[in-house]
Amino acid sequence: MSASARKNCDAVIFDFGGVLAEEGFFNGFMALGERYGKDGKELGDIAVDIVRKDGFAVGRIDEKEFWTRFRERTGISDSDAFLRHEILSRFIIRDFMFAYVEQLSKAGYKVAILSDQTNWLDEMNESKGFYRFFDVVHNSYRTGTTKKELKAFTALLEELDLAPERALFVDDFAGHIRRAQSLGLKTILYTDRESFEREFLALCPDLGKEQG
C-alpha cells in the first residue's frame, strides 16, 4: 500500500485567528472594554456586526470606515492607530501549530489558510512572514466570500484540486465546521491544544512527533 493510500487526507486547511494564532479580534475588544469601562463582549458584537453586515470582511468598506462606524456606535474616541494596535497585537502566533504545518508540508500534505479576515491578515503576514508556509491562502477580504457561504470552501478545494473528503478543516467556530462537514470535509473544532492534538494525530498518524 502506498503512503498516499494510507493517509486519511491529502490537505489540511486552517483558520487563522483562534487556530494558527490566538483570537486577537475578540481578545482585543475585551481589552478595550476594560480600558473604557464597557462590556467587552458587547464591543466585540458591534465590531462583528460591522465586519459582517457592513462588509469589512469582504472588502465593501475599508478599515478607516470600519473604525469610524465603530466609534459612532460605541462612543470610543481613540485613534485608528491605537485601536488597531489593541487588536493586531493580540493575534499571537501559536508556534506549536506552525510546527505541525511544517511537518505536514514535509510529509507531502498540502496546507492552506481559509480565514474570514480583513486587510489585517496581509499586514500581519508582512511583519511575520507566515504565508510562505502555505500552498494557498484564501482571505475573505480578498476573495469576497466568507465561510458563511459554501462557495468559500468549494473555491479553495478547487484551487487545491481536491475532493472534499480528502481535506481536513480546522476552525474554532462550530458554524463553519458544520458547513464544511455538509460538503464532506473532515473537520476538527479547535477548543484547546490537547484535544486538537489528539484528534489531529488520529487523522494524520504519520505526524506523531511530539511538539514542544
CSV table of C-alpha atoms in Angstrom, one decimal:
chain,number,residue,atom,x,y,z
A,1,MET,CA,0.0,0.0,0.0
A,2,SER,CA,1.4,3.4,-0.9
A,3,ALA,CA,2.0,6.2,1.6
A,4,SER,CA,-0.7,8.3,-0.1
A,5,ALA,CA,-3.2,5.5,0.2
A,6,ARG,CA,-2.6,5.2,3.9
A,7,LYS,CA,-3.4,8.9,4.5
A,8,ASN,CA,-6.8,9.9,5.7
A,9,CYS,CA,-6.5,13.2,3.9
A,10,ASP,CA,-4.2,15.0,1.5
A,11,ALA,CA,-4.6,18.6,2.7
A,12,VAL,CA,-5.2,20.4,5.9
A,13,ILE,CA,-7.0,23.7,5.9
A,14,PHE,CA,-6.5,26.1,8.9
A,15,ASP,CA,-8.4,29.0,10.2
A,16,PHE,CA,-6.1,31.8,11.3
A,17,GLY,CA,-7.4,33.6,14.4
A,18,GLY,CA,-8.3,31.1,17.2
A,19,VAL,CA,-6.4,28.3,15.4
A,20,LEU,CA,-3.0,29.3,14.0
A,21,ALA,CA,-2.9,32.3,16.3
A,22,GLU,CA,-4.6,33.5,19.4
A,23,GLU,CA,-8.0,35.0,18.8
A,24,GLY,CA,-6.8,38.6,18.7
A,25,PHE,CA,-10.1,40.1,17.5
A,26,PHE,CA,-12.3,39.2,20.5
A,27,ASN,CA,-9.4,39.5,23.0
A,28,GLY,CA,-8.7,43.0,21.7
A,29,PHE,CA,-12.3,44.2,22.2
A,30,MET,CA,-12.4,42.6,25.7
A,31,ALA,CA,-9.2,44.7,26.5
A,32,LEU,CA,-10.9,47.8,25.1
A,33,GLY,CA,-13.9,47.1,27.3
A,34,GLU,CA,-11.7,47.1,30.3
A,35,ARG,CA,-10.0,50.3,29.3
A,36,TYR,CA,-13.2,52.2,28.8
A,37,GLY,CA,-15.4,50.5,31.5
A,38,LYS,CA,-17.6,49.0,28.9
A,39,ASP,CA,-18.8,45.4,28.2
A,40,GLY,CA,-16.1,43.9,26.1
A,41,LYS,CA,-18.4,41.3,24.6
A,42,GLU,CA,-20.8,43.9,23.5
A,43,LEU,CA,-18.0,45.8,21.8
A,44,GLY,CA,-16.9,42.6,20.1
A,45,ASP,CA,-20.5,42.0,18.9
A,46,ILE,CA,-20.7,45.6,17.5
A,47,ALA,CA,-17.4,45.0,15.7
A,48,VAL,CA,-18.6,41.7,14.3
A,49,ASP,CA,-21.8,43.4,13.0
A,50,ILE,CA,-19.8,46.0,11.1
A,51,VAL,CA,-17.4,43.3,9.8
A,52,ARG,CA,-20.2,41.0,8.7
A,53,LYS,CA,-23.2,43.2,7.8
A,54,ASP,CA,-21.4,46.3,6.7
A,55,GLY,CA,-19.0,44.3,4.7
A,56,PHE,CA,-15.5,44.9,6.1
A,57,ALA,CA,-14.8,41.1,5.9
A,58,VAL,CA,-15.4,41.1,2.2
A,59,GLY,CA,-13.8,44.5,1.3
A,60,ARG,CA,-17.0,46.5,0.8
A,61,ILE,CA,-15.8,49.0,3.4
A,62,ASP,CA,-12.2,49.7,4.3
A,63,GLU,CA,-10.5,49.9,7.7
A,64,LYS,CA,-10.9,53.6,8.1
A,65,GLU,CA,-14.7,53.3,7.6
A,66,PHE,CA,-14.8,50.4,10.0
A,67,TRP,CA,-13.2,52.4,12.8
A,68,THR,CA,-15.4,55.4,12.0
A,69,ARG,CA,-18.6,53.3,12.3
A,70,PHE,CA,-17.2,51.6,15.4
A,71,ARG,CA,-16.6,54.9,17.2
A,72,GLU,CA,-20.0,56.2,16.2
A,73,ARG,CA,-21.7,53.1,17.7
A,74,THR,CA,-19.6,52.9,20.9
A,75,GLY,CA,-18.6,56.4,21.8
A,76,ILE,CA,-15.0,55.3,21.9
A,77,SER,CA,-12.7,58.1,20.7
A,78,ASP,CA,-9.2,56.7,20.4
A,79,SER,CA,-7.4,56.9,17.1
A,80,ASP,CA,-7.4,54.2,14.3
A,81,ALA,CA,-3.7,53.5,15.1
A,82,PHE,CA,-4.3,52.9,18.8
A,83,LEU,CA,-7.4,50.8,18.2
A,84,ARG,CA,-5.9,48.6,15.5
A,85,HIS,CA,-2.8,48.0,17.7
A,86,GLU,CA,-5.1,46.7,20.5
A,87,ILE,CA,-6.4,44.1,18.1
A,88,LEU,CA,-3.5,43.1,16.0
A,89,SER,CA,-1.0,42.8,18.9
A,90,ARG,CA,-3.2,40.1,20.3
A,91,PHE,CA,-3.0,37.8,17.3
A,92,ILE,CA,-0.1,35.9,18.8
A,93,ILE,CA,1.2,33.1,16.6
A,94,ARG,CA,1.0,29.6,18.1
A,95,ASP,CA,4.4,28.1,17.4
A,96,PHE,CA,3.2,24.6,18.0
A,97,MET,CA,0.6,24.9,15.3
A,98,PHE,CA,3.2,26.1,12.8
A,99,ALA,CA,5.4,23.2,13.8
A,100,TYR,CA,2.6,20.9,12.6
A,101,VAL,CA,2.2,23.0,9.4
A,102,GLU,CA,5.9,22.5,8.6
A,103,GLN,CA,5.6,18.7,9.3
A,104,LEU,CA,2.6,18.5,7.1
A,105,SER,CA,4.4,20.1,4.2
A,106,LYS,CA,7.5,17.9,4.7
A,107,ALA,CA,5.2,14.8,4.7
A,108,GLY,CA,3.7,15.8,1.4
A,109,TYR,CA,0.4,17.3,2.5
A,110,LYS,CA,-1.0,20.5,1.0
A,111,VAL,CA,-1.6,23.2,3.6
A,112,ALA,CA,-3.9,26.2,3.3
A,113,ILE,CA,-5.4,29.1,5.2
A,114,LEU,CA,-9.1,29.8,5.0
A,115,SER,CA,-9.9,32.9,7.0
A,116,ASP,CA,-12.7,35.4,7.3
A,117,GLN,CA,-10.2,38.3,7.8
A,118,THR,CA,-9.6,41.8,6.6
A,119,ASN,CA,-6.6,43.7,5.3
A,120,TRP,CA,-5.1,42.8,8.8
A,121,LEU,CA,-4.2,39.3,7.7
A,122,ASP,CA,-2.0,40.6,4.9
A,123,GLU,CA,-0.4,43.1,7.2
A,124,MET,CA,0.3,40.5,9.9
A,125,ASN,CA,1.9,38.4,7.2
A,126,GLU,CA,4.1,41.3,6.1
A,127,SER,CA,5.5,41.5,9.6
A,128,LYS,CA,5.6,37.8,10.5
A,129,GLY,CA,6.0,36.2,7.1
A,130,PHE,CA,3.8,33.1,7.6
A,131,TYR,CA,2.2,32.9,4.2
A,132,ARG,CA,5.4,31.2,2.9
A,133,PHE,CA,4.4,28.0,4.9
A,134,PHE,CA,1.2,27.6,2.9
A,135,ASP,CA,0.3,26.4,-0.6
A,136,VAL,CA,-2.9,28.5,-0.7
A,137,VAL,CA,-4.2,31.4,1.3
A,138,HIS,CA,-7.9,32.5,1.0
A,139,ASN,CA,-8.8,35.6,2.9
A,140,SER,CA,-12.4,36.8,2.7
A,141,TYR,CA,-11.2,40.4,2.3
A,142,ARG,CA,-9.6,39.4,-1.0
A,143,THR,CA,-11.9,36.6,-2.2
A,144,GLY,CA,-15.2,38.5,-1.4
A,145,THR,CA,-16.6,35.2,0.1
A,146,THR,CA,-16.9,34.3,3.8
A,147,LYS,CA,-17.1,30.9,5.4
A,148,LYS,CA,-20.9,31.5,5.9
A,149,GLU,CA,-21.0,30.6,2.2
A,150,LEU,CA,-20.3,27.1,0.9
A,151,LYS,CA,-18.5,28.7,-2.0
A,152,ALA,CA,-15.7,29.7,0.3
A,153,PHE,CA,-14.9,26.0,0.8
A,154,THR,CA,-15.6,24.8,-2.8
A,155,ALA,CA,-13.4,27.6,-4.3
A,156,LEU,CA,-10.5,26.6,-2.0
A,157,LEU,CA,-10.9,22.9,-2.7
A,158,GLU,CA,-10.9,23.7,-6.5
A,159,GLU,CA,-7.6,25.6,-6.2
A,160,LEU,CA,-6.1,22.7,-4.1
A,161,ASP,CA,-7.5,20.3,-6.8
A,162,LEU,CA,-9.0,18.0,-4.1
A,163,ALA,CA,-12.3,16.2,-3.4
A,164,PRO,CA,-13.8,17.4,-0.1
A,165,GLU,CA,-13.3,14.0,1.6
A,166,ARG,CA,-9.6,14.3,1.1
A,167,ALA,CA,-9.3,17.5,3.1
A,168,LEU,CA,-9.2,18.2,6.8
A,169,PHE,CA,-10.6,21.6,8.0
A,170,VAL,CA,-9.6,23.1,11.4
A,171,ASP,CA,-11.7,26.0,12.8
A,172,ASP,CA,-12.8,27.3,16.2
A,173,PHE,CA,-16.3,28.3,15.1
A,174,ALA,CA,-18.9,25.5,15.1
A,175,GLY,CA,-21.0,27.0,12.3
A,176,HIS,CA,-18.0,26.9,9.9
A,177,ILE,CA,-17.3,23.3,10.9
A,178,ARG,CA,-20.9,22.3,10.2
A,179,ARG,CA,-20.8,23.9,6.7
A,180,ALA,CA,-17.5,22.1,5.9
A,181,GLN,CA,-19.0,18.8,7.1
A,182,SER,CA,-22.0,19.3,4.9
A,183,LEU,CA,-19.6,19.2,1.9
A,184,GLY,CA,-17.9,16.1,3.1
A,185,LEU,CA,-14.7,17.6,4.6
A,186,LYS,CA,-13.1,16.0,7.7
A,187,THR,CA,-13.1,18.5,10.5
A,188,ILE,CA,-11.7,19.4,13.9
A,189,LEU,CA,-13.4,22.1,16.0
A,190,TYR,CA,-10.5,23.7,17.8
A,191,THR,CA,-11.1,24.3,21.5
A,192,ASP,CA,-7.7,23.7,23.1
A,193,ARG,CA,-4.3,22.4,22.3
A,194,GLU,CA,-4.7,19.0,24.0
A,195,SER,CA,-7.9,18.0,22.3
A,196,PHE,CA,-6.7,19.3,18.9
A,197,GLU,CA,-3.5,17.3,19.0
A,198,ARG,CA,-5.4,14.2,20.0
A,199,GLU,CA,-7.9,14.5,17.1
A,200,PHE,CA,-5.3,15.8,14.6
A,201,LEU,CA,-2.8,12.9,15.2
A,202,ALA,CA,-5.6,10.4,14.9
A,203,LEU,CA,-6.4,11.7,11.5
A,204,CYS,CA,-2.8,12.2,10.5
A,205,PRO,CA,-1.0,9.4,12.3
A,206,ASP,CA,2.1,9.8,10.2
A,207,LEU,CA,2.8,13.0,12.1
A,208,GLY,CA,3.3,11.5,15.5
A,209,LYS,CA,6.3,13.6,16.5
A,210,GLU,CA,5.9,15.2,20.0
A,211,GLN,CA,5.6,19.0,19.9
A,212,GLY,CA,7.5,21.2,22.3
